[in-house]
PDB file of C-alpha atoms in Angstrom:
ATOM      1  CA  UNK Z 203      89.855 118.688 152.413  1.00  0.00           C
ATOM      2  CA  UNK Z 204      86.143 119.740 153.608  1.00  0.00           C
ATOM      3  CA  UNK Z 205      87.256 122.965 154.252  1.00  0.00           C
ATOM      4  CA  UNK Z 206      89.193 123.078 150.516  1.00  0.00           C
ATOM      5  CA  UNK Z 207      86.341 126.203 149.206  1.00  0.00           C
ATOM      6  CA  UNK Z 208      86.940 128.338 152.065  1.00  0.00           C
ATOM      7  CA  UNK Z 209      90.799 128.224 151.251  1.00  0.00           C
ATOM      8  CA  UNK Z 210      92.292 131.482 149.404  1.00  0.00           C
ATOM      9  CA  UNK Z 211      89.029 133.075 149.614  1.00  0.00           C
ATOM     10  CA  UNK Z 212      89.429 136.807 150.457  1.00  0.00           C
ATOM     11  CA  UNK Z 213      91.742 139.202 152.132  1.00  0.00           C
ATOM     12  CA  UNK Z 214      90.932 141.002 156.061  1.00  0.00           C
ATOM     13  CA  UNK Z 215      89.325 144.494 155.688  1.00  0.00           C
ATOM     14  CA  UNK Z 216      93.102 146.925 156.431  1.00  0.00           C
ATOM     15  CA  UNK Z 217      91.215 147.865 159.633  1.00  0.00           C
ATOM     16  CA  UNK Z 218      91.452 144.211 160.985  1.00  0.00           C
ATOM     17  CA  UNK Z 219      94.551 143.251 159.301  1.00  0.00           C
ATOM     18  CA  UNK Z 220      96.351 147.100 161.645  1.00  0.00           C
ATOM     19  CA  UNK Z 221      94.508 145.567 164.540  1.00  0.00           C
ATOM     20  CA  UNK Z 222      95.622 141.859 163.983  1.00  0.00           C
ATOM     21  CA  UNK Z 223      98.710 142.916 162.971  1.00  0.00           C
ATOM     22  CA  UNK Z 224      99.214 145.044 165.858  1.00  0.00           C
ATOM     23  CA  UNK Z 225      98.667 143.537 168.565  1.00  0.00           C
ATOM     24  CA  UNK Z 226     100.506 139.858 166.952  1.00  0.00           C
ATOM     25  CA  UNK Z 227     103.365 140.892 164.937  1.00  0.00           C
ATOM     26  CA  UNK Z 228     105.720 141.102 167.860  1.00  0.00           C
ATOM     27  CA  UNK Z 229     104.926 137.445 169.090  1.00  0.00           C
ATOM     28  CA  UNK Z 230     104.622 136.445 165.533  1.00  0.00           C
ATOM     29  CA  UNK Z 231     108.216 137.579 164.778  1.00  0.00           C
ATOM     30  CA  UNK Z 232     109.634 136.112 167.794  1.00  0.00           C
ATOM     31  CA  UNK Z 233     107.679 132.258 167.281  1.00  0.00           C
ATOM     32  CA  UNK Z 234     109.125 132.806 163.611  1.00  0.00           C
ATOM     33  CA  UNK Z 235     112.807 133.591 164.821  1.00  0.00           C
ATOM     34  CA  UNK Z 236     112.383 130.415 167.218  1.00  0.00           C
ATOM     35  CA  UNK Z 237     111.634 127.923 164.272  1.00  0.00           C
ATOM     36  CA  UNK Z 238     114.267 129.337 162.737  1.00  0.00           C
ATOM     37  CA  UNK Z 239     117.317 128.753 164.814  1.00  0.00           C
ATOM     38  CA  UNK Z 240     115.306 125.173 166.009  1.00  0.00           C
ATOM     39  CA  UNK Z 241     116.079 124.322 162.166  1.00  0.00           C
ATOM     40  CA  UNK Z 242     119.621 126.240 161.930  1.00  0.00           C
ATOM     41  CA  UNK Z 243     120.495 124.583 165.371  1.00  0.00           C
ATOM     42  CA  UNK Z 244     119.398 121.466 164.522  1.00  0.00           C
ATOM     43  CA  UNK Z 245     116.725 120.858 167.070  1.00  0.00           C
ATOM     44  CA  UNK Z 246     118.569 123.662 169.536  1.00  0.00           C
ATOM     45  CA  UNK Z 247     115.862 125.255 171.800  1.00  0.00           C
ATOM     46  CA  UNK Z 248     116.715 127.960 174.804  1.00  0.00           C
ATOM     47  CA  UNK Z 249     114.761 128.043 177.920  1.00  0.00           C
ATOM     48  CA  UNK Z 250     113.207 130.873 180.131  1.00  0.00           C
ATOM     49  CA  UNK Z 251     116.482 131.329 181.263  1.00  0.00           C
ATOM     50  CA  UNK Z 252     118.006 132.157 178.263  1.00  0.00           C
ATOM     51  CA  UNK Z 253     120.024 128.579 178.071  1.00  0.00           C
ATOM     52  CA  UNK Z 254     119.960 126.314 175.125  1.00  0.00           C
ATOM     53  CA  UNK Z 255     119.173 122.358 175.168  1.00  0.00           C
ATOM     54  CA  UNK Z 256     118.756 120.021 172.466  1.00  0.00           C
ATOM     55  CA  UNK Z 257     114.739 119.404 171.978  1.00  0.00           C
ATOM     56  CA  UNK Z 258     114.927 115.867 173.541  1.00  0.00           C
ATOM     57  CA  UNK Z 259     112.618 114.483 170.636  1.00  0.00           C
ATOM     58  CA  UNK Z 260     116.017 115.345 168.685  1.00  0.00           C
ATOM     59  CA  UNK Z 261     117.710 112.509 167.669  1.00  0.00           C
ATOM     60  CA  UNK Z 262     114.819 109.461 169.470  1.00  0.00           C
ATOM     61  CA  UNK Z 263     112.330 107.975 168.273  1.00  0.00           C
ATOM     62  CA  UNK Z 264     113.638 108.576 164.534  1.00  0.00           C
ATOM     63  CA  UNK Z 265     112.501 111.983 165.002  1.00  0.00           C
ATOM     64  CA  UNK Z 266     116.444 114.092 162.749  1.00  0.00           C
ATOM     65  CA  UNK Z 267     115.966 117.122 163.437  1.00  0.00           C
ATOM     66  CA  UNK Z 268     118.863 118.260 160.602  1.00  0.00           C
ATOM     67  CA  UNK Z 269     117.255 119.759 157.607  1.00  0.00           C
ATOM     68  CA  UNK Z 270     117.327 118.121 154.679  1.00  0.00           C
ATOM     69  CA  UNK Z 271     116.869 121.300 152.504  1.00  0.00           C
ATOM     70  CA  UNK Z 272     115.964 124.952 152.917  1.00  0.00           C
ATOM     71  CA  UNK Z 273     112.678 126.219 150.942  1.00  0.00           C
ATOM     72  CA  UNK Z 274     111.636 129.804 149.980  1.00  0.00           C
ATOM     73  CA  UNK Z 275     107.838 130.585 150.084  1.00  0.00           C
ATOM     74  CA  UNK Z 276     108.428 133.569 148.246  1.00  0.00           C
ATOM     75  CA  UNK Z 277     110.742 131.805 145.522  1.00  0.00           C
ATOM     76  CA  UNK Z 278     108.668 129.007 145.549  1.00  0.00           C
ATOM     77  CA  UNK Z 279     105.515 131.207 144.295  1.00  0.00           C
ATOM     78  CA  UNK Z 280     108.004 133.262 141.905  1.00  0.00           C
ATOM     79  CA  UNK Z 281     107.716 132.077 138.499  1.00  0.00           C
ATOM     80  CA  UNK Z 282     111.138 132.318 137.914  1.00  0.00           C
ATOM     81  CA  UNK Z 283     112.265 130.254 141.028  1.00  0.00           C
ATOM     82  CA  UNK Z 284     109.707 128.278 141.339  1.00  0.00           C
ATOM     83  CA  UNK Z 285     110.834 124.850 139.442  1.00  0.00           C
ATOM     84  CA  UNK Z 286     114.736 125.230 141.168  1.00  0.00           C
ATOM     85  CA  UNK Z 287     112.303 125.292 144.752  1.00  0.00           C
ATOM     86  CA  UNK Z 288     109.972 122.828 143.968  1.00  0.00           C
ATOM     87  CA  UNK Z 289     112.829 120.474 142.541  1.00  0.00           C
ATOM     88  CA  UNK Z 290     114.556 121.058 145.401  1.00  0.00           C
ATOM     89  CA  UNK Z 291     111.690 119.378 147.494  1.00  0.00           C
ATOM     90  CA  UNK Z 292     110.902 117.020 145.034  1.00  0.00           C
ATOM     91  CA  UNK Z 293     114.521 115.894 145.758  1.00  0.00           C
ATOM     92  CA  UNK Z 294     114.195 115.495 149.367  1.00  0.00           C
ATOM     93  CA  UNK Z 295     111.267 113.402 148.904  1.00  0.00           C
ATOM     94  CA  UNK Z 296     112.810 111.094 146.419  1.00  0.00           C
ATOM     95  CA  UNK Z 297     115.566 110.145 149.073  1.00  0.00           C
ATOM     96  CA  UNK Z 298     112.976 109.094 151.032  1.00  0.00           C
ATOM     97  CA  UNK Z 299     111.491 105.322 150.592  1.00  0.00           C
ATOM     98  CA  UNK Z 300     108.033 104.519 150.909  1.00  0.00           C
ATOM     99  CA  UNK Z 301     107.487 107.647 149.380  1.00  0.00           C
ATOM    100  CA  UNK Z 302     105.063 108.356 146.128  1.00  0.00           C
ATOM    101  CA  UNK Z 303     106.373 110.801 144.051  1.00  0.00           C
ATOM    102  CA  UNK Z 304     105.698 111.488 140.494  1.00  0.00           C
ATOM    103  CA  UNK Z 305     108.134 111.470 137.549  1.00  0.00           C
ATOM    104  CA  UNK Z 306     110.364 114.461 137.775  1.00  0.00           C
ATOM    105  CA  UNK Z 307     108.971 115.378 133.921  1.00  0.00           C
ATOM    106  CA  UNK Z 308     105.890 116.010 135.247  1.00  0.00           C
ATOM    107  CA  UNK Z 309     107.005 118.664 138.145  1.00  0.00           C
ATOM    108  CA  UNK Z 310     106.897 121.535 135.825  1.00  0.00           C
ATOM    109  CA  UNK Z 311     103.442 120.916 134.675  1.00  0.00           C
ATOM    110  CA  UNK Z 312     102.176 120.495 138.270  1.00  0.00           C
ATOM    111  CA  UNK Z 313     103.795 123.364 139.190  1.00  0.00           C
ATOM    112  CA  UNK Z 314     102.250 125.579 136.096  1.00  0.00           C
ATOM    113  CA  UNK Z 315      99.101 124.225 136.703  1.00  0.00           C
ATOM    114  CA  UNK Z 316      98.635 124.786 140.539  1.00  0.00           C
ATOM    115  CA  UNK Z 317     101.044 127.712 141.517  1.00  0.00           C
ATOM    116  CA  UNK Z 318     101.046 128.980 137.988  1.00  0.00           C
ATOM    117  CA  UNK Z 319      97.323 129.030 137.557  1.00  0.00           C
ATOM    118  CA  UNK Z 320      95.840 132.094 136.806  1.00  0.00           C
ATOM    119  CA  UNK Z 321      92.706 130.876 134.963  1.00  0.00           C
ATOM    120  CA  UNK Z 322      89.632 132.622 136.379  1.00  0.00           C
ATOM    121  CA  UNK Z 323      87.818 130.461 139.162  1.00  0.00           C
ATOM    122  CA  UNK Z 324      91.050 128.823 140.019  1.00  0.00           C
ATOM    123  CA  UNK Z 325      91.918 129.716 143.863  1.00  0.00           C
ATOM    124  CA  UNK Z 326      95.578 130.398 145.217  1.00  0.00           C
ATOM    125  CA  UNK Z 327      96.955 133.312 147.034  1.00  0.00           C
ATOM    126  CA  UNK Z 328      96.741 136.087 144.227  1.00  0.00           C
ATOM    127  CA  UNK Z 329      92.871 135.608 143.035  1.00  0.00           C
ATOM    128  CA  UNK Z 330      91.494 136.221 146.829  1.00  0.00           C
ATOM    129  CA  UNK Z 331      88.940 138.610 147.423  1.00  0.00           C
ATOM    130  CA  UNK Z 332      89.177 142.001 149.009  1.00  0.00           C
ATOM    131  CA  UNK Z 333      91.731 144.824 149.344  1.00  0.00           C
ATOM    132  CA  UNK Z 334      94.419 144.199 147.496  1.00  0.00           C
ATOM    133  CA  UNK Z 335      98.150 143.287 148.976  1.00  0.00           C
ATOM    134  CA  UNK Z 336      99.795 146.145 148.853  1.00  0.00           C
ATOM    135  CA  UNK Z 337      96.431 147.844 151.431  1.00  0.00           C
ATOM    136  CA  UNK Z 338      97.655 145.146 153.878  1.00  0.00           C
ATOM    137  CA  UNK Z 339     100.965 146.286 154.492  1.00  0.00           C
ATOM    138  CA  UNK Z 340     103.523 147.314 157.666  1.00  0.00           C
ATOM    139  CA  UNK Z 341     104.241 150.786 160.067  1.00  0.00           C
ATOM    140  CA  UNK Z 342     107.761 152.325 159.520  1.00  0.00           C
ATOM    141  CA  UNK Z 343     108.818 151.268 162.805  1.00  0.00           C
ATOM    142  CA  UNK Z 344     107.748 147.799 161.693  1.00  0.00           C
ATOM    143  CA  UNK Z 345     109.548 147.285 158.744  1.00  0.00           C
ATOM    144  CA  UNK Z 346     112.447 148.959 161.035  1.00  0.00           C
ATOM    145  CA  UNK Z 347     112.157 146.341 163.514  1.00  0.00           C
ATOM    146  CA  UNK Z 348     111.923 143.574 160.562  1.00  0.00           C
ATOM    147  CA  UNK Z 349     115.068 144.709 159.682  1.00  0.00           C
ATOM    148  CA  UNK Z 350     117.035 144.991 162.653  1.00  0.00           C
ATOM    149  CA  UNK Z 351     115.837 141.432 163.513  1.00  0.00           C
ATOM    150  CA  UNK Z 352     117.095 140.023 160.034  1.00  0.00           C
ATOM    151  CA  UNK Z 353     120.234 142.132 160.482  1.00  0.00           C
ATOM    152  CA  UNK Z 354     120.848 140.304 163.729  1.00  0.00           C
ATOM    153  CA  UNK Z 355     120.392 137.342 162.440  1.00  0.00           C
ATOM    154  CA  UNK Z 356     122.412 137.640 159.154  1.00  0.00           C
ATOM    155  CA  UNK Z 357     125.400 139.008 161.822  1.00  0.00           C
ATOM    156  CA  UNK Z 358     124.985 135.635 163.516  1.00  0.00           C
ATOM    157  CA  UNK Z 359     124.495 133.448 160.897  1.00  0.00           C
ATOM    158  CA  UNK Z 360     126.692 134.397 158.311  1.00  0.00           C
ATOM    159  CA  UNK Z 361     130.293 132.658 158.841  1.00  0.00           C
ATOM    160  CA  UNK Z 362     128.456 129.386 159.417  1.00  0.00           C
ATOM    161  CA  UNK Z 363     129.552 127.218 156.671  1.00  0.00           C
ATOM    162  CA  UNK Z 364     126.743 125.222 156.398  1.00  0.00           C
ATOM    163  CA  UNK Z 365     124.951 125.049 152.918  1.00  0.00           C
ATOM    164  CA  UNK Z 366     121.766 125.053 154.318  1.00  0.00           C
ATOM    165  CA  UNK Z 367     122.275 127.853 156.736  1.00  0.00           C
ATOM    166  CA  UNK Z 368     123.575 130.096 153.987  1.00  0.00           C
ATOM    167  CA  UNK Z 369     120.677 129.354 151.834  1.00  0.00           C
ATOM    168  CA  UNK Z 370     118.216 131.360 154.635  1.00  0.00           C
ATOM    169  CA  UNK Z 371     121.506 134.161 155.079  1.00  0.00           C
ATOM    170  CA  UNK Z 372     120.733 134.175 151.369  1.00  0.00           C
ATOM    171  CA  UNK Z 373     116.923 134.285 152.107  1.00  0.00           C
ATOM    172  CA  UNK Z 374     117.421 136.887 154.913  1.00  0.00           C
ATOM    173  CA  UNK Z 375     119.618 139.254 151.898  1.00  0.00           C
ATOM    174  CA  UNK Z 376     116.290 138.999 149.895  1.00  0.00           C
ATOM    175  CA  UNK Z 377     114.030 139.979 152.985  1.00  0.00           C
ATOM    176  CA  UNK Z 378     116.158 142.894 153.308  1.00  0.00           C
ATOM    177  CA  UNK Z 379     116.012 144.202 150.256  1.00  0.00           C
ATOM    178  CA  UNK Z 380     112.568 144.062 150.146  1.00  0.00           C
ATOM    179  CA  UNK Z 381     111.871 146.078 153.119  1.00  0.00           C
ATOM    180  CA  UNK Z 382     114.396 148.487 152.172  1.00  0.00           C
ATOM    181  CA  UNK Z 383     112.508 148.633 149.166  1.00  0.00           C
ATOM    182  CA  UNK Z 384     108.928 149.158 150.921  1.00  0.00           C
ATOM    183  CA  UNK Z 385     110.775 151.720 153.108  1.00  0.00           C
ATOM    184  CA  UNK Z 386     111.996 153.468 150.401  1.00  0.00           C
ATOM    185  CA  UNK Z 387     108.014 154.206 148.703  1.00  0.00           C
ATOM    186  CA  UNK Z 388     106.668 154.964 152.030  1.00  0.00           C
TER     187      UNK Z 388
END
């Protein structure tokens, strides 16, 4: 909360973005494909070895590691998604007792008026300043390796019949396309 006006404040010069992104993205993609198949595996971790184990807090001290639901940043922030992604939470935390949640009439409102907000002087990920977006963006080989690591997993994940795992094969299709789409206006 103290820190709420330095939140969504302004984008890297593309100089330090190259070098951040650089030197991180390979350790970045890796930590993301970890969380991943934690979530997909329900609480499945591998070892320095290569073998897999079930993260002991899995299952004890009333830690479920199962996902309740699968969320899309980038549907979440797309006004045409957005509602079906932030009911979808909304629904998760309604299951839940002991926890406050407002009427499901207002969700739309709350959603227009925080994620939707693009009065001036109103912060969130599009009204930052700096470079814009598209100045901030990935190599060829990059988006190459992006999409040999979401072809891997879509290989690996796609006959599992779980619901929830076929909502991120469906979120991997949509990564795909995008960088297809960024390699295609390079």
């Amino acid at each position: 909360y103290e820190r709420r006006d330095h939140v969504y404040t302004e984008r890297p010069d593309p100089a330090e973005w190259e070098a951040w992104r650089d030197a991180n993205l390979k350790a970045e993609m890796d930590q993301w494909v970890k969380v991943l198949e934690f979530w997909i595996g329900n609480g499945a971790r591998v070892d320095e070895n290569g073998n897999s184990y079930q993260d002991p807090n899995c299952g004890t001290n009333l830690v479920d590691c199962t996902p309740k639901t699968i969320l899309s940043f980038e549907r979440l922030h797309d006004p045409a998604t957005g509602h079906d992604e932030l009911a979808k939470l909304a629904a998760v935390l309604e299951e839940n007792e002991g926890v406050p949640i407002i009427e499901s009439q207002a969700w739309t409102c709350i959603y227009d008026e925080t994620i939707g907000n693009e009065q001036p002087g109103f912060k969130n990920n599009d009204h930052r300043s700096g470079p814009e977006r598209d100045q901030l963006g990935y190599t060829l080989r990059q988006l190459l390796d992006f999409k040999g690591e979401f072809g891997k997993l879509k290989t690996k994940y796609s006959g599992d019949a779980n619901p929830n795992t076929q909502m991120i094969v469906s979120f991997i299709d949509d990564y795909m396309v995008e960088i297809c789409m960024e390699i295609i206006v390079m």
